[in-house]
Short mmCIF file of C-alpha atoms and ligand atoms in Angstrom, two decimals:
data_model
loop_
_atom_site.label_atom_id
_atom_site.label_comp_id
_atom_site.label_asym_id
_atom_site.label_seq_id
_atom_site.Cartn_x
_atom_site.Cartn_y
_atom_site.Cartn_z
CA MET A 1 -7.20 -18.21 -12.79
CA GLN A 2 -4.52 -17.28 -10.20
CA GLN A 3 -5.75 -15.35 -7.33
CA TYR A 4 -4.01 -12.34 -5.35
CA TYR A 5 -5.28 -10.89 -2.20
CA VAL A 6 -3.70 -7.74 -0.83
CA THR A 7 -4.61 -5.52 2.15
CA THR A 8 -3.93 -2.16 3.70
CA PRO A 9 -4.00 -1.40 7.56
CA ILE A 10 -7.59 -0.44 8.51
CA TYR A 11 -7.37 3.34 9.56
CA TYR A 12 -8.40 4.66 13.02
CA VAL A 13 -11.60 6.93 12.70
CA ASN A 14 -10.06 9.32 15.42
CA ASP A 15 -8.18 10.90 12.73
CA GLU A 16 -8.87 12.41 9.54
CA PRO A 17 -6.98 10.91 6.44
CA HIS A 18 -3.42 12.13 6.02
CA LEU A 19 -0.29 11.44 4.01
CA GLY A 20 0.44 8.24 5.97
CA HIS A 21 -2.72 6.67 5.22
CA ILE A 22 -3.02 7.64 1.56
CA TYR A 23 0.75 6.25 1.18
CA THR A 24 -0.13 2.55 2.03
CA THR A 25 -3.23 2.70 0.13
CA ILE A 26 -1.67 4.06 -3.17
CA ALA A 27 1.02 1.44 -2.62
CA ALA A 28 -1.45 -1.38 -2.35
CA ASP A 29 -3.43 0.09 -5.24
CA VAL A 30 -0.60 -0.03 -7.54
CA LEU A 31 -0.04 -3.65 -6.73
CA ALA A 32 -3.56 -4.61 -7.30
CA ARG A 33 -3.67 -2.75 -10.50
CA HIS A 34 -0.47 -4.20 -11.59
CA GLN A 35 -1.76 -7.99 -10.70
CA ARG A 36 -5.24 -7.43 -12.60
CA LEU A 37 -3.09 -6.12 -15.52
CA SER A 38 -1.23 -9.34 -15.20
CA GLY A 39 -4.71 -11.35 -15.23
CA LYS A 40 -4.91 -12.40 -11.83
CA ASP A 41 -8.19 -12.59 -9.87
CA THR A 42 -7.33 -9.81 -7.50
CA PHE A 43 -9.12 -8.75 -4.35
CA PHE A 44 -7.94 -5.27 -2.87
CA LEU A 45 -9.04 -4.61 0.80
CA THR A 46 -9.06 -1.49 2.80
CA GLY A 47 -10.89 -0.10 5.64
CA VAL A 48 -11.38 1.51 8.84
CA ASP A 49 -10.81 0.55 12.51
CA GLU A 50 -13.77 1.83 14.37
CA HIS A 51 -13.30 0.36 17.98
CA GLY A 52 -11.35 1.11 21.08
CA GLN A 53 -10.72 3.29 23.87
CA LYS A 54 -9.07 5.93 21.59
CA VAL A 55 -12.07 6.36 19.41
CA GLN A 56 -14.32 6.11 22.44
CA GLN A 57 -12.63 8.89 23.94
CA ALA A 58 -12.38 11.17 20.85
CA ALA A 59 -16.29 10.81 20.49
CA GLU A 60 -16.76 11.84 24.21
CA THR A 61 -14.84 14.77 23.68
CA ARG A 62 -16.94 15.81 20.66
CA ASP A 63 -19.98 14.92 22.53
CA ILE A 64 -21.10 12.31 20.15
CA GLU A 65 -21.56 8.69 19.80
CA PRO A 66 -18.54 6.57 18.62
CA ILE A 67 -20.56 5.53 15.79
CA ALA A 68 -21.09 9.18 14.56
CA LEU A 69 -17.66 9.75 14.82
CA ALA A 70 -16.74 6.68 12.51
CA ASN A 71 -19.33 7.73 10.02
CA GLN A 72 -18.10 10.88 9.54
CA VAL A 73 -14.47 9.71 9.17
CA VAL A 74 -15.73 6.93 6.72
CA ALA A 75 -17.44 9.60 4.60
CA ARG A 76 -14.25 11.14 4.24
CA TYR A 77 -12.45 7.93 3.05
CA GLU A 78 -15.09 7.25 0.82
CA SER A 79 -15.02 10.54 -1.16
CA LEU A 80 -11.07 10.54 -0.80
CA TRP A 81 -10.51 7.08 -2.46
CA PRO A 82 -12.01 7.90 -5.80
CA GLU A 83 -10.00 11.16 -5.92
CA LEU A 84 -6.95 9.18 -5.51
CA SER A 85 -8.03 6.43 -8.14
CA ILE A 86 -8.06 3.73 -5.59
CA SER A 87 -9.71 0.72 -7.14
CA HIS A 88 -10.39 -1.11 -3.78
CA ASP A 89 -12.64 -4.15 -4.10
CA ASP A 90 -13.94 -4.03 -0.45
CA PHE A 91 -13.94 -1.41 2.21
CA ILE A 92 -14.41 -2.90 5.72
CA ARG A 93 -15.93 -1.27 8.70
CA THR A 94 -15.30 -3.03 12.08
CA SER A 95 -18.55 -1.84 13.41
CA SER A 96 -20.34 -3.84 10.58
CA ASP A 97 -22.44 -7.11 11.21
CA ARG A 98 -20.25 -9.31 9.32
CA HIS A 99 -17.30 -8.23 11.03
CA HIS A 100 -18.89 -8.74 14.78
CA LYS A 101 -19.71 -12.31 13.53
CA ALA A 102 -16.09 -12.94 12.21
CA VAL A 103 -14.52 -11.49 15.53
CA GLN A 104 -16.73 -13.66 17.73
CA ALA A 105 -16.17 -16.78 15.70
CA MET A 106 -12.44 -16.17 15.94
CA TRP A 107 -12.66 -15.89 19.64
CA ARG A 108 -14.41 -19.22 19.90
CA ARG A 109 -12.14 -20.89 17.68
CA LEU A 110 -9.04 -19.46 19.78
CA GLU A 111 -11.10 -20.42 22.94
CA ASN A 112 -11.97 -24.13 21.40
CA ALA A 113 -8.25 -24.58 20.60
CA GLY A 114 -7.38 -23.96 24.31
CA ALA A 115 -5.48 -20.73 23.28
CA ILE A 116 -7.53 -18.45 25.38
CA TYR A 117 -7.78 -18.30 29.30
CA LYS A 118 -9.03 -16.04 31.97
CA GLY A 119 -6.73 -14.22 34.20
CA PHE A 120 -5.90 -11.12 36.03
CA TYR A 121 -4.06 -8.19 34.69
CA GLU A 122 -1.87 -5.57 36.28
CA ASP A 123 0.10 -3.39 34.00
CA TRP A 124 0.98 0.03 32.58
CA TYR A 125 -1.12 1.04 29.58
CA CYS A 126 -0.37 3.60 27.14
CA VAL A 127 -3.80 4.87 25.71
CA PRO A 128 -2.80 6.63 22.30
CA CYS A 129 -0.51 3.67 21.60
CA GLU A 130 -3.13 1.00 22.75
CA THR A 131 -0.08 -0.74 24.29
CA TYR A 132 0.50 -2.54 27.46
CA TRP A 133 4.02 -2.45 29.18
CA THR A 134 5.40 -4.15 32.02
CA GLU A 135 7.46 -2.57 34.83
CA THR A 136 10.61 -4.28 33.40
CA GLN A 137 9.99 -2.82 29.85
CA LEU A 138 9.52 0.55 31.46
CA LYS A 139 12.60 0.35 33.50
CA ASP A 140 14.69 -0.93 30.51
CA ALA A 141 13.50 2.06 28.65
CA GLU A 142 14.40 4.52 31.44
CA CYS A 143 10.56 5.42 31.58
CA TRP A 144 9.84 3.82 34.96
CA GLU A 145 10.53 7.32 36.70
CA ALA A 146 8.41 9.50 34.91
CA HIS A 147 5.77 6.52 34.05
CA GLN A 148 5.94 7.36 30.32
CA CYS A 149 5.40 5.06 27.28
CA PRO A 150 8.60 4.05 25.77
CA ASP A 151 7.27 4.58 22.22
CA CYS A 152 5.42 7.94 22.65
CA LYS A 153 6.81 9.37 25.80
CA ARG A 154 3.24 10.05 26.91
CA ASP A 155 1.97 9.09 30.29
CA VAL A 156 1.29 5.65 31.05
CA GLU A 157 -1.69 4.61 33.27
CA LYS A 158 -1.71 1.78 35.72
CA VAL A 159 -4.35 -0.73 35.17
CA GLN A 160 -5.68 -3.95 36.81
CA GLU A 161 -8.42 -6.01 35.62
CA GLU A 162 -9.88 -9.16 35.09
CA THR A 163 -8.78 -10.30 31.61
CA TYR A 164 -8.74 -13.08 28.97
CA PHE A 165 -5.33 -13.88 27.79
CA PHE A 166 -4.11 -15.35 24.64
CA ARG A 167 -1.17 -18.12 25.07
CA LEU A 168 1.21 -16.17 22.71
CA SER A 169 4.05 -17.74 24.55
CA ALA A 170 3.20 -21.08 23.34
CA TYR A 171 3.77 -20.08 19.75
CA GLN A 172 7.12 -18.62 20.23
CA ASP A 173 8.93 -21.47 18.83
CA ARG A 174 6.67 -22.19 15.97
CA LEU A 175 6.73 -18.56 14.98
CA LEU A 176 10.53 -18.49 14.98
CA ALA A 177 11.15 -21.61 12.95
CA TYR A 178 8.36 -20.35 10.57
CA ILE A 179 10.06 -17.02 9.97
CA LYS A 180 13.42 -18.47 9.60
CA GLU A 181 11.91 -21.25 7.00
CA ASN A 182 10.41 -18.26 4.98
CA PRO A 183 12.67 -15.70 4.15
CA ASP A 184 10.15 -13.76 2.18
CA PHE A 185 7.27 -13.65 5.04
CA ILE A 186 8.82 -10.49 6.52
CA ALA A 187 10.19 -7.50 4.45
CA PRO A 188 12.23 -5.57 4.29
CA GLU A 189 15.12 -7.48 5.95
CA SER A 190 15.72 -5.11 8.63
CA ARG A 191 12.07 -5.32 9.91
CA ARG A 192 12.47 -9.13 9.59
CA ASN A 193 15.49 -9.06 11.89
CA GLU A 194 13.67 -6.66 14.26
CA VAL A 195 10.89 -9.42 14.50
CA VAL A 196 13.36 -11.99 14.97
CA SER A 197 14.97 -10.47 17.89
CA PHE A 198 11.84 -9.41 19.55
CA VAL A 199 10.55 -12.99 19.44
CA GLU A 200 13.77 -14.40 20.58
CA GLY A 201 13.53 -12.09 23.50
CA GLY A 202 10.43 -14.06 24.70
CA LEU A 203 6.71 -13.55 24.03
CA ARG A 204 4.48 -12.99 27.07
CA ASP A 205 0.71 -14.17 26.85
CA LEU A 206 -1.27 -11.20 25.51
CA SER A 207 -4.16 -9.61 27.53
CA VAL A 208 -6.68 -9.71 24.82
CA SER A 209 -10.20 -8.45 26.59
CA ARG A 210 -10.91 -5.17 28.29
CA THR A 211 -13.69 -4.44 30.72
CA THR A 212 -12.91 -0.53 31.23
CA PHE A 213 -14.81 0.49 27.90
CA SER A 214 -17.42 -0.59 25.86
CA TRP A 215 -17.00 0.27 22.25
CA GLY A 216 -16.15 -2.73 20.81
CA VAL A 217 -17.13 -6.41 20.00
CA PRO A 218 -18.27 -8.10 23.08
CA VAL A 219 -16.47 -11.38 24.27
CA PRO A 220 -18.97 -14.17 23.47
CA GLY A 221 -20.24 -15.59 26.53
CA ASP A 222 -18.72 -12.96 28.87
CA GLU A 223 -20.16 -9.65 27.73
CA LYS A 224 -18.66 -7.56 30.21
CA HIS A 225 -15.44 -8.01 28.50
CA VAL A 226 -14.72 -6.49 25.18
CA VAL A 227 -12.47 -7.91 22.48
CA TYR A 228 -8.95 -6.18 22.53
CA VAL A 229 -8.86 -3.74 19.48
CA TRP A 230 -5.93 -5.40 17.90
CA ILE A 231 -7.65 -8.82 17.78
CA ASP A 232 -10.65 -7.24 16.36
CA ALA A 233 -8.92 -5.25 13.94
CA LEU A 234 -6.49 -7.94 12.44
CA THR A 235 -9.50 -10.26 12.03
CA ASN A 236 -10.87 -7.87 9.45
CA TYR A 237 -8.53 -9.55 6.93
CA LEU A 238 -10.62 -12.77 7.28
CA THR A 239 -14.05 -11.07 7.48
CA ALA A 240 -13.66 -9.46 4.07
CA VAL A 241 -13.15 -12.89 2.59
CA GLY A 242 -16.11 -14.37 3.89
CA TYR A 243 -15.05 -15.74 7.42
CA PRO A 244 -16.98 -17.27 9.25
CA GLU A 245 -19.44 -18.20 6.51
CA GLN A 246 -16.37 -19.97 4.98
CA GLU A 247 -14.50 -21.53 7.98
CA ASN A 248 -11.38 -21.58 5.76
CA PRO A 249 -12.21 -18.89 3.11
CA GLU A 250 -11.12 -19.76 -0.21
CA ARG A 251 -9.32 -16.48 -0.44
CA TRP A 252 -7.28 -16.76 2.40
CA PRO A 253 -4.28 -16.42 3.01
CA ALA A 254 -3.56 -12.89 1.74
CA ASP A 255 -0.81 -12.62 -0.63
CA LEU A 256 0.40 -9.40 0.93
CA HIS A 257 -0.11 -7.29 4.12
CA LEU A 258 1.18 -3.69 3.50
CA ILE A 259 1.55 -1.98 6.76
CA GLY A 260 3.74 0.76 8.32
CA LYS A 261 6.48 -0.09 10.35
CA ASP A 262 4.91 1.09 13.70
CA ILE A 263 2.45 -1.78 13.39
CA LEU A 264 4.80 -4.55 12.40
CA ARG A 265 4.72 -6.37 15.79
CA PHE A 266 0.87 -6.73 15.62
CA HIS A 267 1.11 -7.97 12.09
CA ALA A 268 4.18 -10.13 11.99
CA VAL A 269 3.91 -11.55 15.89
CA TYR A 270 0.37 -11.50 17.19
CA TRP A 271 -1.32 -12.03 13.87
CA PRO A 272 0.70 -15.09 12.83
CA CYS A 273 0.27 -16.60 16.44
CA MET A 274 -3.44 -16.17 16.42
CA LEU A 275 -3.76 -17.77 12.84
CA MET A 276 -1.43 -20.47 13.94
CA ALA A 277 -3.85 -21.16 17.09
CA ALA A 278 -6.69 -21.13 14.61
CA GLU A 279 -5.08 -23.46 12.52
CA LEU A 280 -5.57 -21.19 9.39
CA PRO A 281 -2.65 -20.38 7.26
CA LEU A 282 -0.30 -17.65 7.43
CA PRO A 283 -0.30 -14.51 5.20
CA LYS A 284 2.35 -15.14 2.53
CA ARG A 285 4.18 -11.79 3.21
CA ILE A 286 4.00 -8.45 5.37
CA PHE A 287 5.91 -5.64 4.10
CA ALA A 288 6.32 -2.62 6.61
CA HIS A 289 7.05 0.53 4.76
CA GLY A 290 8.87 3.62 6.42
CA TRP A 291 7.41 6.96 7.55
CA TRP A 292 7.17 10.31 6.14
CA THR A 293 8.17 13.65 7.55
CA VAL A 294 6.94 16.57 6.05
CA GLU A 295 9.36 19.43 4.90
CA GLY A 296 11.95 17.76 7.47
CA GLU A 297 9.43 17.72 10.51
CA LYS A 298 7.69 14.88 11.98
CA MET A 299 3.91 15.04 11.29
CA SER A 300 1.93 15.40 14.50
CA LYS A 301 -1.42 16.01 15.92
CA SER A 302 -0.08 18.21 18.43
CA LYS A 303 1.78 20.36 15.91
CA GLY A 304 -1.24 20.33 13.72
CA ASN A 305 1.34 19.93 10.55
CA ALA A 306 -0.36 16.65 9.01
CA LEU A 307 -0.28 16.75 5.47
CA ARG A 308 -4.00 16.24 4.51
CA PRO A 309 -4.95 14.90 0.88
CA ALA A 310 -6.64 18.27 -0.02
CA ASP A 311 -3.40 20.11 0.62
CA LEU A 312 -1.80 17.98 -2.10
CA LEU A 313 -4.91 17.65 -4.58
CA ASN A 314 -5.47 21.21 -4.78
CA GLN A 315 -2.09 21.72 -6.27
CA TYR A 316 -1.27 18.44 -8.12
CA ASP A 317 -2.96 15.81 -10.15
CA ALA A 318 -3.59 12.85 -8.00
CA ASP A 319 -1.37 10.63 -10.42
CA VAL A 320 1.51 13.11 -10.11
CA LEU A 321 1.31 12.40 -6.38
CA ARG A 322 0.98 8.76 -6.61
CA TYR A 323 4.21 8.70 -8.89
CA PHE A 324 6.21 10.81 -6.54
CA LEU A 325 5.21 8.97 -3.33
CA LEU A 326 6.45 5.68 -4.90
CA ARG A 327 9.40 7.11 -6.89
CA GLU A 328 11.16 9.54 -4.37
CA VAL A 329 11.83 6.88 -1.52
CA PRO A 330 12.63 3.29 -1.53
CA PHE A 331 9.67 1.39 -0.19
CA GLY A 332 10.57 0.47 3.30
CA ALA A 333 12.77 3.59 4.05
CA ASP A 334 11.71 6.75 5.77
CA GLY A 335 11.42 9.83 3.63
CA ASP A 336 10.84 13.41 3.41
CA PHE A 337 7.93 14.99 1.57
CA SER A 338 8.60 18.49 0.15
CA PHE A 339 6.89 20.27 -2.54
CA ASP A 340 10.13 21.21 -3.97
CA ALA A 341 11.32 17.65 -4.40
CA LEU A 342 8.07 16.97 -6.06
CA LYS A 343 8.21 19.68 -8.58
CA VAL A 344 11.88 18.49 -9.42
CA ARG A 345 10.73 15.02 -10.02
CA TYR A 346 7.71 16.03 -11.96
CA ASN A 347 9.73 18.34 -14.17
CA SER A 348 12.58 16.05 -14.92
CA GLU A 349 10.91 12.57 -15.02
CA LEU A 350 7.27 13.15 -15.99
CA ALA A 351 7.27 16.42 -17.99
CA ASN A 352 11.01 16.26 -19.55
CA ASP A 353 11.05 12.56 -20.16
CA VAL A 354 7.77 10.83 -20.62
CA GLY A 355 5.67 13.88 -21.79
CA ASN A 356 8.56 15.28 -24.16
CA LEU A 357 8.99 11.54 -25.62
CA LEU A 358 5.22 11.46 -26.23
CA ASN A 359 4.89 14.86 -27.70
CA ARG A 360 7.91 14.75 -29.87
CA SER A 361 7.05 11.24 -31.37
CA LEU A 362 3.23 12.06 -31.92
CA ALA A 363 4.13 15.38 -33.51
CA MET A 364 6.85 14.03 -35.81
CA LEU A 365 4.43 11.12 -36.80
CA LYS A 366 1.90 14.11 -37.66
CA LYS A 367 4.16 16.28 -39.22
CA TYR A 368 5.85 13.49 -41.61
CA ASN A 369 2.99 10.95 -42.24
CA GLY A 370 -0.16 12.69 -41.13
CA SER A 371 -0.27 10.68 -37.82
CA VAL A 372 -0.19 7.43 -39.70
CA LEU A 373 2.18 4.74 -39.16
CA GLY A 374 3.88 3.87 -42.47
CA GLU A 375 5.16 0.63 -43.58
CA VAL A 376 8.04 -0.56 -41.35
CA GLY A 377 11.36 -1.26 -43.19
CA GLU A 378 14.45 -3.56 -42.10
CA GLU A 379 15.32 -3.39 -38.42
CA GLN A 380 18.49 -2.06 -37.67
CA ALA A 381 20.52 -2.72 -34.50
CA ALA A 382 19.40 0.36 -32.66
CA ASP A 383 15.65 -0.66 -33.13
CA ARG A 384 16.38 -4.15 -31.78
CA ALA A 385 18.20 -2.55 -28.82
CA LEU A 386 15.04 -0.55 -28.05
CA ILE A 387 12.67 -3.70 -28.40
CA ALA A 388 15.05 -5.80 -26.03
CA ASP A 389 15.14 -2.72 -23.69
CA VAL A 390 11.20 -2.64 -23.52
CA GLU A 391 10.91 -6.27 -23.26
CA GLY A 392 13.36 -6.31 -20.52
CA MET A 393 11.52 -3.48 -18.75
CA GLN A 394 8.16 -5.72 -18.72
CA ARG A 395 10.08 -8.62 -17.01
CA ASP A 396 11.97 -6.30 -14.62
CA VAL A 397 8.97 -4.42 -13.53
CA ASP A 398 7.00 -7.60 -12.74
CA GLU A 399 9.82 -8.93 -10.71
CA LEU A 400 10.47 -5.78 -9.01
CA LEU A 401 6.89 -5.33 -8.14
CA GLU A 402 6.97 -8.89 -6.75
CA ARG A 403 9.20 -7.56 -4.09
CA GLN A 404 7.27 -4.14 -3.65
CA ALA A 405 10.43 -2.28 -5.04
CA PHE A 406 8.20 0.58 -6.57
CA HIS A 407 10.95 3.13 -6.88
CA LEU A 408 13.19 0.51 -8.72
CA ALA A 409 10.06 -0.52 -11.11
CA LEU A 410 9.62 3.22 -11.98
CA GLU A 411 13.47 3.81 -12.46
CA ARG A 412 13.52 0.91 -14.76
CA ILE A 413 10.59 2.23 -16.66
CA SER A 414 12.22 5.64 -16.62
CA SER A 415 15.42 4.22 -18.19
CA VAL A 416 13.53 3.10 -21.16
CA VAL A 417 11.89 6.43 -21.61
CA LYS A 418 15.41 7.86 -21.64
CA HIS A 419 16.44 5.27 -24.10
CA GLY A 420 13.58 6.41 -26.10
CA ASN A 421 14.71 10.01 -26.09
CA ARG A 422 18.33 8.95 -27.05
CA TYR A 423 16.75 6.91 -29.90
CA VAL A 424 15.10 10.05 -31.44
CA GLU A 425 18.47 12.04 -31.28
CA ASP A 426 20.36 9.15 -32.57
CA ASN A 427 18.19 8.36 -35.53
CA ALA A 428 17.24 12.08 -35.90
CA PRO A 429 13.72 11.78 -37.77
CA TRP A 430 14.01 15.33 -38.96
CA ALA A 431 17.18 14.58 -40.97
CA LEU A 432 15.65 11.22 -42.26
CA ALA A 433 12.65 13.26 -43.41
CA LYS A 434 14.80 15.40 -45.52
CA THR A 435 15.96 12.09 -47.61
CA GLU A 436 14.19 9.60 -49.80
CA ASP A 437 14.46 6.93 -47.16
CA THR A 438 10.68 6.85 -46.17
CA ALA A 439 11.01 3.33 -44.99
CA ARG A 440 13.64 4.27 -42.30
CA LEU A 441 11.68 7.28 -41.20
CA ASN A 442 8.81 4.91 -40.81
CA THR A 443 10.53 2.33 -39.13
CA VAL A 444 11.82 4.94 -36.59
CA LEU A 445 8.36 6.45 -35.78
CA TYR A 446 7.02 3.01 -35.55
CA HIS A 447 9.50 1.99 -33.04
CA LEU A 448 8.89 5.07 -30.82
CA VAL A 449 5.06 4.72 -30.94
CA GLU A 450 5.10 1.13 -30.03
CA SER A 451 7.39 1.69 -27.06
CA LEU A 452 5.40 4.53 -25.79
CA ARG A 453 2.52 2.42 -26.13
CA LEU A 454 4.51 -0.58 -23.95
CA ILE A 455 5.85 2.19 -21.59
CA ALA A 456 2.26 3.25 -20.95
CA VAL A 457 1.08 -0.16 -20.17
CA GLN A 458 3.61 -0.52 -17.68
CA LEU A 459 2.91 2.93 -16.16
CA SER A 460 -0.81 2.38 -16.00
CA PRO A 461 -1.11 0.99 -12.44
CA PHE A 462 0.89 3.92 -11.30
CA MET A 463 -0.91 6.83 -13.01
CA PRO A 464 -4.17 5.27 -14.33
CA GLU A 465 -5.74 8.59 -15.29
CA LYS A 466 -2.66 10.16 -17.04
CA ILE A 467 -1.86 6.95 -18.69
CA ALA A 468 -5.51 6.72 -20.05
CA LEU A 469 -4.95 9.88 -21.73
CA MET A 470 -1.62 8.76 -23.23
CA LEU A 471 -3.05 5.68 -24.58
CA SER A 472 -5.98 7.34 -25.91
CA GLN A 473 -3.62 9.53 -28.03
CA ILE A 474 -1.72 6.44 -29.22
CA MET A 475 -4.57 4.15 -29.85
CA ASN A 476 -6.88 7.10 -31.10
CA LYS A 477 -9.83 5.99 -29.04
CA ASP A 478 -10.93 6.04 -25.56
CA VAL A 479 -9.01 3.48 -23.52
CA ASP A 480 -10.20 2.12 -20.13
CA VAL A 481 -7.08 1.20 -18.46
CA ASN A 482 -8.94 -1.13 -16.08
CA THR A 483 -9.69 -3.46 -18.53
CA LEU A 484 -6.02 -3.71 -19.91
CA ARG A 485 -4.57 -7.18 -19.93
CA LEU A 486 -1.12 -7.94 -20.52
CA SER A 487 -1.80 -11.28 -22.30
CA ASP A 488 -3.25 -8.97 -25.07
CA GLU A 489 -1.14 -5.88 -24.79
CA ALA A 490 2.40 -6.75 -24.11
CA GLY A 491 3.42 -8.23 -27.22
CA TRP A 492 5.89 -6.06 -29.31
CA GLY A 493 4.25 -5.03 -32.69
CA GLN A 494 0.50 -4.77 -31.87
CA LEU A 495 0.24 -1.73 -33.60
CA GLN A 496 -0.83 -1.85 -37.02
CA VAL A 497 0.74 -0.27 -40.08
CA GLY A 498 -1.80 2.20 -41.25
CA HIS A 499 -3.13 2.91 -37.84
CA GLN A 500 -3.69 6.39 -37.24
CA CYS A 501 -2.52 8.12 -33.79
CA GLN A 502 -3.98 11.60 -32.37
CA ALA A 503 -2.06 14.86 -32.46
CA PRO A 504 -0.08 15.19 -29.48
CA SER A 505 -1.62 17.28 -26.52
CA PRO A 506 0.67 17.61 -23.44
CA ILE A 507 -0.22 15.36 -20.31
CA PHE A 508 2.59 16.40 -18.28
CA PRO A 509 3.12 20.17 -18.93
CA ARG A 510 6.15 21.68 -17.37
CA LEU A 511 5.93 23.52 -14.15
CA ASP A 512 7.90 26.75 -13.43
CA GLN A 513 10.46 26.35 -10.84
N1 MSP B 601 -6.01 0.79 13.28
C1 MSP B 601 -4.59 0.53 13.16
C2 MSP B 601 -4.01 -0.60 11.99
C3 MSP B 601 -4.84 -1.80 12.30
S1 MSP B 601 -4.59 -2.97 10.92
C4 MSP B 601 -5.36 -4.46 11.38
C5 MSP B 601 -3.66 1.79 12.91
N2 MSP B 601 -4.55 2.78 12.19
S2 MSP B 601 -3.61 4.09 12.06
O1 MSP B 601 -4.80 4.99 11.36
O2 MSP B 601 -3.06 4.73 13.02
O3 MSP B 601 -2.27 4.11 11.04
C6 MSP B 601 -2.43 3.44 9.76
C7 MSP B 601 -1.33 3.48 8.85
O4 MSP B 601 -0.83 4.65 8.80
C8 MSP B 601 -0.05 2.86 9.63
O5 MSP B 601 0.30 1.74 8.91
C9 MSP B 601 0.88 3.78 9.82
O6 MSP B 601 2.16 3.33 9.49
C10 MSP B 601 0.56 4.82 8.63
N3 MSP B 601 1.11 5.97 8.93
C11 MSP B 601 0.61 6.99 9.89
N4 MSP B 601 1.68 7.99 10.07
C12 MSP B 601 2.72 7.79 8.99
C13 MSP B 601 3.57 8.63 8.42
N5 MSP B 601 4.20 9.80 8.97
N6 MSP B 601 4.21 8.03 7.33
C14 MSP B 601 3.98 6.86 6.77
N7 MSP B 601 2.91 6.20 7.13
C15 MSP B 601 2.26 6.50 8.48
O7 MSP B 601 -2.66 1.81 13.03
#
């Protein structure tokens, strides 16, 4: 069976989950569900990043141990993911034994490959960004005078410590060649170009150990050093698939690392170079999505305006949020979250289009034929056009999700729903019901219900709960969307003549503007 492995970033435990964290996880979940539906042996990984100075400091301010802080935030994620219908196969914690083993094994592997050496470090460090800056970089960014971080504009600290370096510079040419030979490796294209110019600008060896704090994985054989948090964090993608018990894990490489644009360099430069040094295959694709603002403003800890899952879930069903987040903004672009936009999108596409098509079709079937699908007559051009559109949708959605174009996939499904509603108007079952032509009436109703079934199947990765309800009305039994497979479901004509549907019950009731 073909395999598919998708990951999210692992989230820092010095912050509570917010919109940014749920966004990537929902996107990954839709892909995982879509791949399972397509019959692939899918592995979907998410988790938390527990180590590092930031977490240690956050714990100190609260006067608790870092692990206690981590446990609190982990509990939040563990209760949040089911509420959002996240179907991850594994949740990794970097404080776990399995991960310690993996990080230390990775370190040794890099060391044995001659890619790690001991040296001395003198530089400028931004604690919140966990990034080192050279004097030249600060000068170039006009941050030298104020000693500010070029990214976040907060103060940088001067640091001087004994450190291990990773020979990043040695992989510059190989990485560039790889990126050029593999056009789909980094997406979207603008991000790929960014990475190319960064690498072309020259790679410096990377400091990969710290002696200034202790909350992390000790460097094997030199325990006063702690492994740099990004080496630690990135290795999680291997831990979860059985490294180092399996030296070259069977599930590796990942098919897709989904990340936000701010952590692109770590994933598209440092990580591939580490893997090259370790002689492990590179992930097949890295997709960096954009950032959300909320009601026009940047979310920030200082403003305290971060949108929390509870703010969303006490107003909207998880599925509606899932739909909105992936429909509203092209994946890869930045976007703005607003409750008004959500309501507009909900009313127009979910209530008016999908909800209406389902309700009116099942209502007419009930009214004209006791909810039973009658004998289908000869197909007309309009029927064939609808079938062709449904079949085209199935191919297109698959192709669009292969390249993480969620908004286009939803738009494509939406276009079939609109087609279905037009088909109702054009074929006017209410008028047919007044004639003797029951064959035509049955044919039209059959085409509607069968289209709805196939639309639901395609929507199920996006809205698993709502679609389970929709399918149970159509199939007249409980439907477990997790076990649906396209190989069983996707063919036109699976619904049998004589099948009885349920009476409609609205799943997307209209909201007042
Ligand atoms: N721990 C690292 C990732 C290590 S992966 C090996 C980390 N954690 S994080 O918790 O700070 O951020 C996780 C993700 O949240 C990032 O992908 C980031 O882009 C995303 N977001 C944070 N704020 C965001 C928005 N406002 N909008 C969209 N995503 C954002 O980085």
